[in-house]
Coordinates of C-alpha atoms in Angstrom, one line a residue:
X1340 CA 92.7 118.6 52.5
X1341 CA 90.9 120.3 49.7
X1342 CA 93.0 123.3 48.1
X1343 CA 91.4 126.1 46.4
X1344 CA 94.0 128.4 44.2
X1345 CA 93.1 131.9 43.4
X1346 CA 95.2 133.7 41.6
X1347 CA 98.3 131.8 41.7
X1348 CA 99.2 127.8 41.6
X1349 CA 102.2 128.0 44.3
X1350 CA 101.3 124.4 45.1
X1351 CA 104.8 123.6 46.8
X1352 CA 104.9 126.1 49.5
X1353 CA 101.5 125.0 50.5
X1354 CA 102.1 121.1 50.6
X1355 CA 105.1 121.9 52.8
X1356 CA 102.8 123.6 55.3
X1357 CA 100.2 120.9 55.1
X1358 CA 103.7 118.8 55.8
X1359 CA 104.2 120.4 59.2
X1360 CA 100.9 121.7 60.1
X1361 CA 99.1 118.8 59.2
X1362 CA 100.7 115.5 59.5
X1363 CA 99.2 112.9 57.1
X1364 CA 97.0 115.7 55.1
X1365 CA 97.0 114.6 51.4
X1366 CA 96.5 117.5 49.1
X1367 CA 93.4 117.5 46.7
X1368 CA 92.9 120.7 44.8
X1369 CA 89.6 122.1 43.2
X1370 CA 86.9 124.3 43.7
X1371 CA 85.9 124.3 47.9
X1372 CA 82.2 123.7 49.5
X1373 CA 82.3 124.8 52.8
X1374 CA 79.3 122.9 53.4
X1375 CA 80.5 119.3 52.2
X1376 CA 84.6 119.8 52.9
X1377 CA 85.8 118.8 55.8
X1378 CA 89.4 120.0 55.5
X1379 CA 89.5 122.9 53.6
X1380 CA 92.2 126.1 52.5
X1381 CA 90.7 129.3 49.7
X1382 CA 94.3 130.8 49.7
X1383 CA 93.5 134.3 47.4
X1384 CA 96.4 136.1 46.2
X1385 CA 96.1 139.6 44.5
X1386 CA 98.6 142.0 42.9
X1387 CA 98.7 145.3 43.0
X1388 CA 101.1 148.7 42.7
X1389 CA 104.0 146.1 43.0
X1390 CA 102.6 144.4 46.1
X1391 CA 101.6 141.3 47.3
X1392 CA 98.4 140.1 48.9
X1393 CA 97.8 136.7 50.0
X1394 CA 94.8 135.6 51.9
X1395 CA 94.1 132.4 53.4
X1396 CA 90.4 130.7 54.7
X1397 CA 90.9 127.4 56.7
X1398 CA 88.3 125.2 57.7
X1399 CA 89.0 122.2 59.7
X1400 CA 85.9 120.3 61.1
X1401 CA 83.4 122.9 61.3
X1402 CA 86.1 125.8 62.7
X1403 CA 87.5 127.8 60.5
X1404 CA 89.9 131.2 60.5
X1405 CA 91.4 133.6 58.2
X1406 CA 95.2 136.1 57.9
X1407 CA 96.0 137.7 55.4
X1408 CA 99.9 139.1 54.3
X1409 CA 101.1 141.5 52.6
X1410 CA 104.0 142.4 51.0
X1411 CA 106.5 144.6 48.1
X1412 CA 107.5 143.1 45.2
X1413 CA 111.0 143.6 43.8
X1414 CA 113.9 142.8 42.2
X1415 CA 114.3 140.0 39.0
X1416 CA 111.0 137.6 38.3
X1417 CA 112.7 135.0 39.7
X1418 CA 112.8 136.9 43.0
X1419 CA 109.7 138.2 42.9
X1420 CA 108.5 134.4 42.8
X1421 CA 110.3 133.6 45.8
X1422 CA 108.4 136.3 47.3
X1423 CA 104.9 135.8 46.2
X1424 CA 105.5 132.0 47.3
X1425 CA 107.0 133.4 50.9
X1426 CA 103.5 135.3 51.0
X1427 CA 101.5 132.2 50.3
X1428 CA 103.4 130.3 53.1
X1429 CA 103.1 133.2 55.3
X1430 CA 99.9 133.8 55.2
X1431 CA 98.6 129.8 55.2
X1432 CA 100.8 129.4 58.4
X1433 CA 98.8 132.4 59.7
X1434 CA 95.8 131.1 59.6
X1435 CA 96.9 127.5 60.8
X1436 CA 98.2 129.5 64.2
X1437 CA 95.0 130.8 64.7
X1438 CA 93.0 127.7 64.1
X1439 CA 95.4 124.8 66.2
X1440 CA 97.1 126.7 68.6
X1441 CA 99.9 125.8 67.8
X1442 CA 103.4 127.3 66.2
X1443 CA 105.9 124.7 65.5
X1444 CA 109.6 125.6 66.3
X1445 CA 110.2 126.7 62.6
X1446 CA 106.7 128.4 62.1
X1447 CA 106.2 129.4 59.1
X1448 CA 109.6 128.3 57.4
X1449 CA 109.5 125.1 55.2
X1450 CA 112.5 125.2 53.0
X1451 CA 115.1 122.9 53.2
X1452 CA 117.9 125.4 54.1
X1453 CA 116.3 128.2 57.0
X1454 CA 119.7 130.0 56.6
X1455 CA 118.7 131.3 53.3
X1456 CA 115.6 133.3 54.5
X1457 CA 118.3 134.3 57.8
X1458 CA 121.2 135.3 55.0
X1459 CA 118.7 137.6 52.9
X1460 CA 117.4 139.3 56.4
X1461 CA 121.1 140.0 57.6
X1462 CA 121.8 141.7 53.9
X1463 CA 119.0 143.4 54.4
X1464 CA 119.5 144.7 58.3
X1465 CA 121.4 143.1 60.0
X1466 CA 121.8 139.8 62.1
X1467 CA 119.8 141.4 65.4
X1468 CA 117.4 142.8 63.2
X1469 CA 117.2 139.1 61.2
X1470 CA 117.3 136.9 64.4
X1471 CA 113.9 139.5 65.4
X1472 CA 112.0 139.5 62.1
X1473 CA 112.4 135.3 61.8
X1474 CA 111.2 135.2 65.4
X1475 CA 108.0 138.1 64.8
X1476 CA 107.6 137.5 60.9
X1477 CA 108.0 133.9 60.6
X1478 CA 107.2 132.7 64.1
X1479 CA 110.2 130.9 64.7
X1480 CA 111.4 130.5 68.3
X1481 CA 114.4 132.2 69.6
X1482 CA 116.5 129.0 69.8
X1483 CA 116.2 128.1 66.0
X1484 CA 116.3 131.8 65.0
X1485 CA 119.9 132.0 66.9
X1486 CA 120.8 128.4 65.0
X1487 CA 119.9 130.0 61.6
X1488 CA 121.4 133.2 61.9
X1489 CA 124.9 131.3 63.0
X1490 CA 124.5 128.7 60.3
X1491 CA 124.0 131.9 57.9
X1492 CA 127.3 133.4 59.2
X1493 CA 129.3 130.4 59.2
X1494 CA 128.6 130.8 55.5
X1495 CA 129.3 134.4 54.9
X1496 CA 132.7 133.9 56.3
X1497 CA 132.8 130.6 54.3
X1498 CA 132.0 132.4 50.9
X1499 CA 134.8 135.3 51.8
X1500 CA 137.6 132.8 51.7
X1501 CA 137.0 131.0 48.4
X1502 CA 137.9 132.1 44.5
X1503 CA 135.7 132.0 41.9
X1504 CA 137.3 129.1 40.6
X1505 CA 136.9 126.9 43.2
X1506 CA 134.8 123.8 43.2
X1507 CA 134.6 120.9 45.4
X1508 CA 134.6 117.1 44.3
X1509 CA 132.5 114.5 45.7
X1510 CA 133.0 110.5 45.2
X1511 CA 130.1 108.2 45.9
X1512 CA 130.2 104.4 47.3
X1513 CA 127.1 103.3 47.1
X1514 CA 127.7 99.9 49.4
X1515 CA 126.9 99.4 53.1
X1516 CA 128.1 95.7 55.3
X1517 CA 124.0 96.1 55.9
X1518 CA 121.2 98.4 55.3
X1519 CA 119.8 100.7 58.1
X1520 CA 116.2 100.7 58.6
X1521 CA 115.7 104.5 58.6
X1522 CA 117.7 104.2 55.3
X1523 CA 116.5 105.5 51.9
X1524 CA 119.8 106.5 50.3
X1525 CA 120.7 104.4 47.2
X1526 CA 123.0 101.6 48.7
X1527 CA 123.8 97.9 48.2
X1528 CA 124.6 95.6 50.9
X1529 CA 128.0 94.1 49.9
X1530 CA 126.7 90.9 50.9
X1531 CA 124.2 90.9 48.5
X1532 CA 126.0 92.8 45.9
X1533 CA 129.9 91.9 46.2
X1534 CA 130.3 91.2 42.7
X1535 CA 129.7 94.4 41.6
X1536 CA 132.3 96.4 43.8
X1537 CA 135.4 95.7 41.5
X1538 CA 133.1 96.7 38.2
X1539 CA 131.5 99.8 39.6
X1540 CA 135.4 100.6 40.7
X1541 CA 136.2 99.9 37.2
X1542 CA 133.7 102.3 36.2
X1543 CA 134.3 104.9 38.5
X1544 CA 138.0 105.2 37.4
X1545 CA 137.1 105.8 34.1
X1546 CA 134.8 108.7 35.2
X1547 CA 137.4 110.0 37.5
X1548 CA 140.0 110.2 34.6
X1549 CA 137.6 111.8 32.0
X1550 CA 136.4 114.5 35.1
X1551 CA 140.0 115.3 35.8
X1552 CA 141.1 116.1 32.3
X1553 CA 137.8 118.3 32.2
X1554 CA 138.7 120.2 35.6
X1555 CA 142.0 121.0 34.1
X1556 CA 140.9 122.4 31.0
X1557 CA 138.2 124.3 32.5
X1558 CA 141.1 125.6 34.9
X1559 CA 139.0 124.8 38.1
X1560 CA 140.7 124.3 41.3
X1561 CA 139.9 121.5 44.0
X1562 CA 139.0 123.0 47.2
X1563 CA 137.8 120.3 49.3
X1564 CA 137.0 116.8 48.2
X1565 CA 134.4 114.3 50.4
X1566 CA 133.6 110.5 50.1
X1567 CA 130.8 109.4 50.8
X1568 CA 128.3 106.8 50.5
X1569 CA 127.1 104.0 51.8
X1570 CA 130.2 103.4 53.5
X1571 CA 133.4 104.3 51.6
X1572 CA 135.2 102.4 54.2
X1573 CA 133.1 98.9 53.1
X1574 CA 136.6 99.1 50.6
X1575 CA 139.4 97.0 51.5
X1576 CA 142.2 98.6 52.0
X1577 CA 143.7 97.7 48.5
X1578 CA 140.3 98.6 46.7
X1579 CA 140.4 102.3 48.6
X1580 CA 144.2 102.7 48.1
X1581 CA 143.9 102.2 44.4
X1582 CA 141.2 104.8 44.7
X1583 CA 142.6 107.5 46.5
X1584 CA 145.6 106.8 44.1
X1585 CA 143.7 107.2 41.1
X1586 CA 141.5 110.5 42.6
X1587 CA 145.8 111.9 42.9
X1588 CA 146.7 110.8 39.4
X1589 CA 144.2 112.5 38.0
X1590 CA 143.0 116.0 40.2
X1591 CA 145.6 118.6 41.6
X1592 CA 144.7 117.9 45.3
X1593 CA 147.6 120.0 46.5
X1594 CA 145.6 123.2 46.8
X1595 CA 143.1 121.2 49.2
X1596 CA 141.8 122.6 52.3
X1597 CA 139.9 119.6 53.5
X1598 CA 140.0 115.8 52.6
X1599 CA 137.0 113.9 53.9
X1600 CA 136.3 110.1 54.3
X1601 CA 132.9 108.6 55.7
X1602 CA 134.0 105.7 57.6
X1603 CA 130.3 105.8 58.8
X1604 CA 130.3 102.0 60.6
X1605 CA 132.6 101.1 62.9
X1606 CA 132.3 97.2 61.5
X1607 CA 134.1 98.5 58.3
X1608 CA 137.6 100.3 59.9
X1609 CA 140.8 98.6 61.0
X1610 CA 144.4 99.9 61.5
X1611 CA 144.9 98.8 58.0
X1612 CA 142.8 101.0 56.2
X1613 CA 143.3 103.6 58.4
X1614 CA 146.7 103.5 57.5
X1615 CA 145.6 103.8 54.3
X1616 CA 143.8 106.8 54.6
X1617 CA 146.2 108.7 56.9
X1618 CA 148.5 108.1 53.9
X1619 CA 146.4 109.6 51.3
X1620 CA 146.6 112.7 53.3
X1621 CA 143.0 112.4 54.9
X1622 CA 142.0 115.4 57.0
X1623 CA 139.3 113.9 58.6
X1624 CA 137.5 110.8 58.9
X1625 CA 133.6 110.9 59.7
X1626 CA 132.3 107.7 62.2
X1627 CA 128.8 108.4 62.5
X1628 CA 127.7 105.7 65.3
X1629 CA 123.9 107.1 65.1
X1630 CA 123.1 106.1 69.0
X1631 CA 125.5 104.6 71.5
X1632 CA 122.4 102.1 72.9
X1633 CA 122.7 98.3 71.5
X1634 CA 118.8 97.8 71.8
X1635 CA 118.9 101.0 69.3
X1636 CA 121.6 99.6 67.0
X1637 CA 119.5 96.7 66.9
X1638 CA 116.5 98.1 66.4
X1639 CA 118.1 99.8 63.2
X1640 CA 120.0 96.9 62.0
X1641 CA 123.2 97.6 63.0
X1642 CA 124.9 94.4 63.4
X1643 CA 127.5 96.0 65.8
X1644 CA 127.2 97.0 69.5
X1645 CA 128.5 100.3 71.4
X1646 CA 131.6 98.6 72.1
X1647 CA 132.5 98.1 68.5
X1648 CA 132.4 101.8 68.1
X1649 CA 134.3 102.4 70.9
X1650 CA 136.8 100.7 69.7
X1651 CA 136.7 102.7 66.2
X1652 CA 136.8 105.8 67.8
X1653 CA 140.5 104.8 69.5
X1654 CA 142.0 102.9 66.4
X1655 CA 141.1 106.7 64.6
X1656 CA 142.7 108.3 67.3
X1657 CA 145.8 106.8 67.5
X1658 CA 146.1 107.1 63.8
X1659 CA 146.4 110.9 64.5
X1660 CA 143.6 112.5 62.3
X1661 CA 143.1 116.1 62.8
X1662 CA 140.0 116.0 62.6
X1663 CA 137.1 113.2 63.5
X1664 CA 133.4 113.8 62.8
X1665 CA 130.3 111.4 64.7
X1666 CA 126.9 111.8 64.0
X1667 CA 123.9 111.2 66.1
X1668 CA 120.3 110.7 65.3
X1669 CA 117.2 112.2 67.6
X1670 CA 114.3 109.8 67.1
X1671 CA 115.8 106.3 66.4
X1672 CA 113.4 103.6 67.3
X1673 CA 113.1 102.0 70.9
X1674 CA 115.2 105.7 71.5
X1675 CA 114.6 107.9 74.2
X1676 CA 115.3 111.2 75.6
X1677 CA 117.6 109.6 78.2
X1678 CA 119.5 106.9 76.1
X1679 CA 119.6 110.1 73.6
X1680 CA 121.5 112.3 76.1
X1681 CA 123.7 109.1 77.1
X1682 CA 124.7 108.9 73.7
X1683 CA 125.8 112.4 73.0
X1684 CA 127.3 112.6 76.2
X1685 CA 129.6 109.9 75.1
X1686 CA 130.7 110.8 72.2
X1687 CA 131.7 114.2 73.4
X1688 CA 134.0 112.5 75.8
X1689 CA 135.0 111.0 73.1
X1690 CA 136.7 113.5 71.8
X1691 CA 135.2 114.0 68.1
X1692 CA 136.1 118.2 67.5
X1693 CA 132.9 117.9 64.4
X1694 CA 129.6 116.2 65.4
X1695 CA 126.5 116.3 63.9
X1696 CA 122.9 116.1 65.4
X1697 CA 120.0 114.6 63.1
X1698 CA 116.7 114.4 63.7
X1699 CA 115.1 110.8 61.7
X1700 CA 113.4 111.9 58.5
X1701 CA 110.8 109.5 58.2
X1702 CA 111.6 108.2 54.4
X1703 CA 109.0 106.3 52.5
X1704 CA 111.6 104.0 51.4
X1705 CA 113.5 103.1 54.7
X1706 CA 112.4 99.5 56.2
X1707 CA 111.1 101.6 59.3
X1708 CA 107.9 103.0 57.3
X1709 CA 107.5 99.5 55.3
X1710 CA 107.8 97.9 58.8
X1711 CA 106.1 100.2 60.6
X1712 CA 108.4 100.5 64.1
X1713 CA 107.6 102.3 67.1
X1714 CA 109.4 105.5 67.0
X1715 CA 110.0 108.2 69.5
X1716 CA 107.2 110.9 69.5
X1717 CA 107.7 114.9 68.2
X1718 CA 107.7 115.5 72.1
X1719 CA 110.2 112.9 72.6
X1720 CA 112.4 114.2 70.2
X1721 CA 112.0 117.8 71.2
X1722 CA 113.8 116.6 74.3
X1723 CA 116.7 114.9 72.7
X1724 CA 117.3 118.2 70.4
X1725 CA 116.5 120.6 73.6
X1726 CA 119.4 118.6 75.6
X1727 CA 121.8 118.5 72.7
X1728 CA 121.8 122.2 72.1
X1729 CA 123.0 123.4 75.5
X1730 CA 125.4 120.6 76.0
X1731 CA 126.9 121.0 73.0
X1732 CA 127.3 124.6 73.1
X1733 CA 128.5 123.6 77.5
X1734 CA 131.5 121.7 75.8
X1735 CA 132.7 124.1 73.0
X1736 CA 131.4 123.3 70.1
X1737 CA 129.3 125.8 67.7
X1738 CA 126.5 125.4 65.1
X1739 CA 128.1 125.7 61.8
X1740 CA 125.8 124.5 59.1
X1741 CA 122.2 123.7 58.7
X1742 CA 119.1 121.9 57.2
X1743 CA 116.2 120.5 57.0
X1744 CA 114.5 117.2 55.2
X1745 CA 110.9 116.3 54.2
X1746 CA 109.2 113.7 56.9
X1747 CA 111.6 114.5 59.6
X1748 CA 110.2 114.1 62.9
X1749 CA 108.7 117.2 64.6
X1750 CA 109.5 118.9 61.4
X1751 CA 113.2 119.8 63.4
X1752 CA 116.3 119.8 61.9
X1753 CA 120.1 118.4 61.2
X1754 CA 123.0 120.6 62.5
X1755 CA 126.5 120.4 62.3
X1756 CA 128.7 121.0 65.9
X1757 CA 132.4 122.1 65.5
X1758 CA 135.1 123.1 67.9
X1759 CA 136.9 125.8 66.7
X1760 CA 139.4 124.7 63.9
X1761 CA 137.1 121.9 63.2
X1762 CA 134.3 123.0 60.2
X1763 CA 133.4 120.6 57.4
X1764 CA 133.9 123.3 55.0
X1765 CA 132.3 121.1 52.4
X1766 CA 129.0 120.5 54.4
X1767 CA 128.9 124.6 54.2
X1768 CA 129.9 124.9 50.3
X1769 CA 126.8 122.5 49.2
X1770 CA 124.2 123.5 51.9
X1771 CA 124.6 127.2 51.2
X1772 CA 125.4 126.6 47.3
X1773 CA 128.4 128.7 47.2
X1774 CA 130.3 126.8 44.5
X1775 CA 129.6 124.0 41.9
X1776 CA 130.2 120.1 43.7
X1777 CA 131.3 118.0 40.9
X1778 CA 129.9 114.5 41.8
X1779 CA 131.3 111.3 40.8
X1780 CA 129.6 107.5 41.0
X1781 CA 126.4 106.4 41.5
X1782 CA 123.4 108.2 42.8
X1783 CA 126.0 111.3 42.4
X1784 CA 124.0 114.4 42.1
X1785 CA 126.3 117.5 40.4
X1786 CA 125.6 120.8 41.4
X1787 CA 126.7 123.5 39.4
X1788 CA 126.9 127.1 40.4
X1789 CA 127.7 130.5 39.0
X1790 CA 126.5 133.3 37.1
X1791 CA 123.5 133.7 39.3
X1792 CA 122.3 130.3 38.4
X1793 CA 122.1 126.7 39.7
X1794 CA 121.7 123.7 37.5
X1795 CA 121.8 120.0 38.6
X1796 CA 123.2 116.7 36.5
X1797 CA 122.4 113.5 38.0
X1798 CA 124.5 110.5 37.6
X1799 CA 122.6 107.0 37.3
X1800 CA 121.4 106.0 40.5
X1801 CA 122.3 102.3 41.0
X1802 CA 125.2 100.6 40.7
X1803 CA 124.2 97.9 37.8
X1804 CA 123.1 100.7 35.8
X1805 CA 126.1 103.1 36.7
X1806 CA 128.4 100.3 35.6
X1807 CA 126.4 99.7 32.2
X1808 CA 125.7 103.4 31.4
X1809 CA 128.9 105.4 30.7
X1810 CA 127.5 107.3 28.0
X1811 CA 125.0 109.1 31.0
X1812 CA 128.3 109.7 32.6
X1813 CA 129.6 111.4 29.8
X1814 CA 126.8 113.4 29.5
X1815 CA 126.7 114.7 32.8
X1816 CA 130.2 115.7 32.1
X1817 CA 129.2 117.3 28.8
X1818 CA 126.5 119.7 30.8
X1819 CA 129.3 120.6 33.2
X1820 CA 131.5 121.9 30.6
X1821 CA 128.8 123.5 28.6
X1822 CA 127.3 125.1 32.0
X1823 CA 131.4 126.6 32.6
X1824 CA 131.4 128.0 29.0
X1825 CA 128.4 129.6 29.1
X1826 CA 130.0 131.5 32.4
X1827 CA 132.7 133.0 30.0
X1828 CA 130.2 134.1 27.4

């Protein structure tokens, strides 16, 4: 679609509408001829008395429409951007309404965490007066207005509870027994990569004993602490418990509130390492059995079957966890609304007190774009989400956090159920960036908060170059500490 800027170059809100709105779109910007574009926006925007105006033509094949939006400006530059670039998205959306017919279930929301926008509404009025202005500002529907508004809450009360210096600590394991098809994340398959698991272990420990001496001089304190990966559990049980042991040796974990461990494929646990982990003091333990359908697990490249889970899910049990996460995904390929509903039904009986609901996000690096597999349709998937919802909220569990990826199918969302008692408090901490998330290994991505800023350190993303690369660790410790100083200036 050609783009036409006047007045402004707010490029990203736009490309996120022409995401959702208009599937497949590429954006090409310059100067519009109505006469030889095709697909065309003019977005205007105008400022004035400390206002906002924003104006948006659209021409699609020889129809076209127009809205324009209005709005105050206030507050520091940077939140003034926020709201000429809400304006933009506003108004674009507007005109795309007009033009299809059609209001998807976020509307005009494109952001990666819809809480946000719902947090800044309740501060302003209110949550009944938020939950109405996202439904008859932003044209979302009442069902996603009600998720954000809860997700938004869940961190409020989240945010009460913590000190300002808290921080949580994340370890990354960056090896898998296989890789997914929908998967983009940076992980090795251990069969093709087993000799680098003891070096990148190697590696790790000496990041984890250079981050802990930091934490203590800095005088931060450990709130919650999450593993993830790849699968953490693709560790023997020696490997992790020289881990865990190392992670004690080296960080006060005795003011934790939550200890989490991703043992994400039910073809990496046995008693043994659950043992393991109980004894480590793990809070919960995260199985995330994506559908409960073998022709889906198949389909994915699982190279386990329902039953394998199933028998997961009771070794976990009887190891006495308090608490057990599963996650599901709406969209899978060779999926379908019913198998969908089959599969959350399950895992509810189950027993699980945290599960999470994702909807596929269509990566461009996951086999199932470079393959090009028959996937469930938005429609399809709208089904799945509309069933999971209800049920979920039928069996006692609430929404608790939120967000939302690029490519995901429908443009929906991922959500996080708990039963009371049951909240990742970590999942809350980095989606509603309440406090800094120190992260250690490969691919980790550092997230530091405070001040009324947020700054980002990346660690090196693969293992080979992890494990060759410790002065880019270093660094990324360096910016931490400098980014804490600067909060005591």
């Amino acid at each position: 679609m050609k783009l036409e800027l006047i007045g402004h170059d707010e490029k990203y809100a736009l490309e996120q509408s022409l995401l959702t709105l208009f599937p497949g779109e590429k954006p090409v910007y310059g100067t519009v001829d109505e006469t030889a574009d095709a697909h065309w926006a003019r977005v205007t925007l105008a400022e004035e008395n400390d206002r906002v105006q924003v104006t948006t033509e659209l021409g699609v094949d020889g129809k076209s429409a127009a809205h324009s939006y209005d709005c105050p400006l206030s507050g520091t530059e940077y939140e003034k951007e926020g709201q000429r670039r809400h304006a933009v998205g506003i108004s674009f959306f507007g005109a795309a309404k007009d033009l299809l017919g059609i209001s998807p279930a976020w509307g005009s929301l494109t952001g990666v965490r819809p809480s946000k926008v719902a947090l800044s509404l309740i501060r302003e009025g209110g949550k009944k007066r938020a939950e109405k202005e996202l439904q008859e500002l932003y044209c979302v529907t009442p069902a996603r207005a009600r998720l954000a508004i809860e997700a938004a809450d869940a961190g409020i009360r989240a945010a009460a509870e913590l000190e300002p210096n808290d921080i949580s600590l994340y370890v990354g394991i960056p090896f898998c027994p296989t890789r997914c098809a929908y998967c983009s994340f940076v992980a090795q398959s251990v069969e093709k990569s087993f000799s680098l698991v003891e070096p990148y272990l190697e590696a790790l420990f000496d990041e984890i004993t250079a981050a802990g001496q930091l934490v203590r001089n800095l005088g931060l304190n450990v709130k919650s602490f999450y593993m993830g990966g790849g699968t953490p559990t693709t560790l023997t049980a020696d490997q992790m418990d020289r881990l865990l042991t190392k992670l004690e040796q080296n960080f006060d974990f005795n003011g934790l509130t939550e200890l989490t461990i991703e043992a994400g494929r039910p073809d990496t646990i046995d008693e043994e390492k659950l043992r393991v982990l109980r004894a480590h003091n793990t809070t919960r333990v995260s199985i995330n059995p994506q559908t409960m359908e073998d022709n889906v697990l198949a389909a994915i490249g699982r190279r386990h079957t329902a039953d394998d889970i199933r028998r997961a899910m009771e070794q976990v049990k009887n190891a006495n966890f308090p608490h057990v996460n599963m996650d599901l995904i709406a969209g899978l390929p060779e999926d379908t609304p019913e198998g969908f509903a089959g599969s959350l039904d399950e895992v509810i009986s189950m027993g699980a007190d945290n599960i999470t609901v994702h909807t596929l996000s269509l990566k461009k690096g996951s086999r199932i774009m470079l393959e090009g597999s028959r996937i469930p349709g938005a429609d399809e998937v709208s089904q799945m989400l509309d069933y999971a919802d209800p049920t979920l909220r039928k069996n006692g569990f609430a929404p608790y956090y939120l967000y939302r990826q690029k490519y995901m199918s429908g443009s929906f969302e991922n959500v996080g159920w708990t039963k009371p008692g049951g909240t990742g408090l970590y999942n809350i901490y980095i989606m509603e960036e309440l406090h800094s998330i120190l992260s250690l290994g490969a691919g980790g991505s550092t997230k530091m908060v405070g001040g009324g800023q947020i700054r980002r350190a990346f660690n090196a993303k693969y293992p080979r170059e992890y494990i060759d690369r410790p002065e880019k660790r270093r660094a990324n410790l360096m910016d931490f500490a400098r980014f804490y100083a600067e909060q005591g200036e």
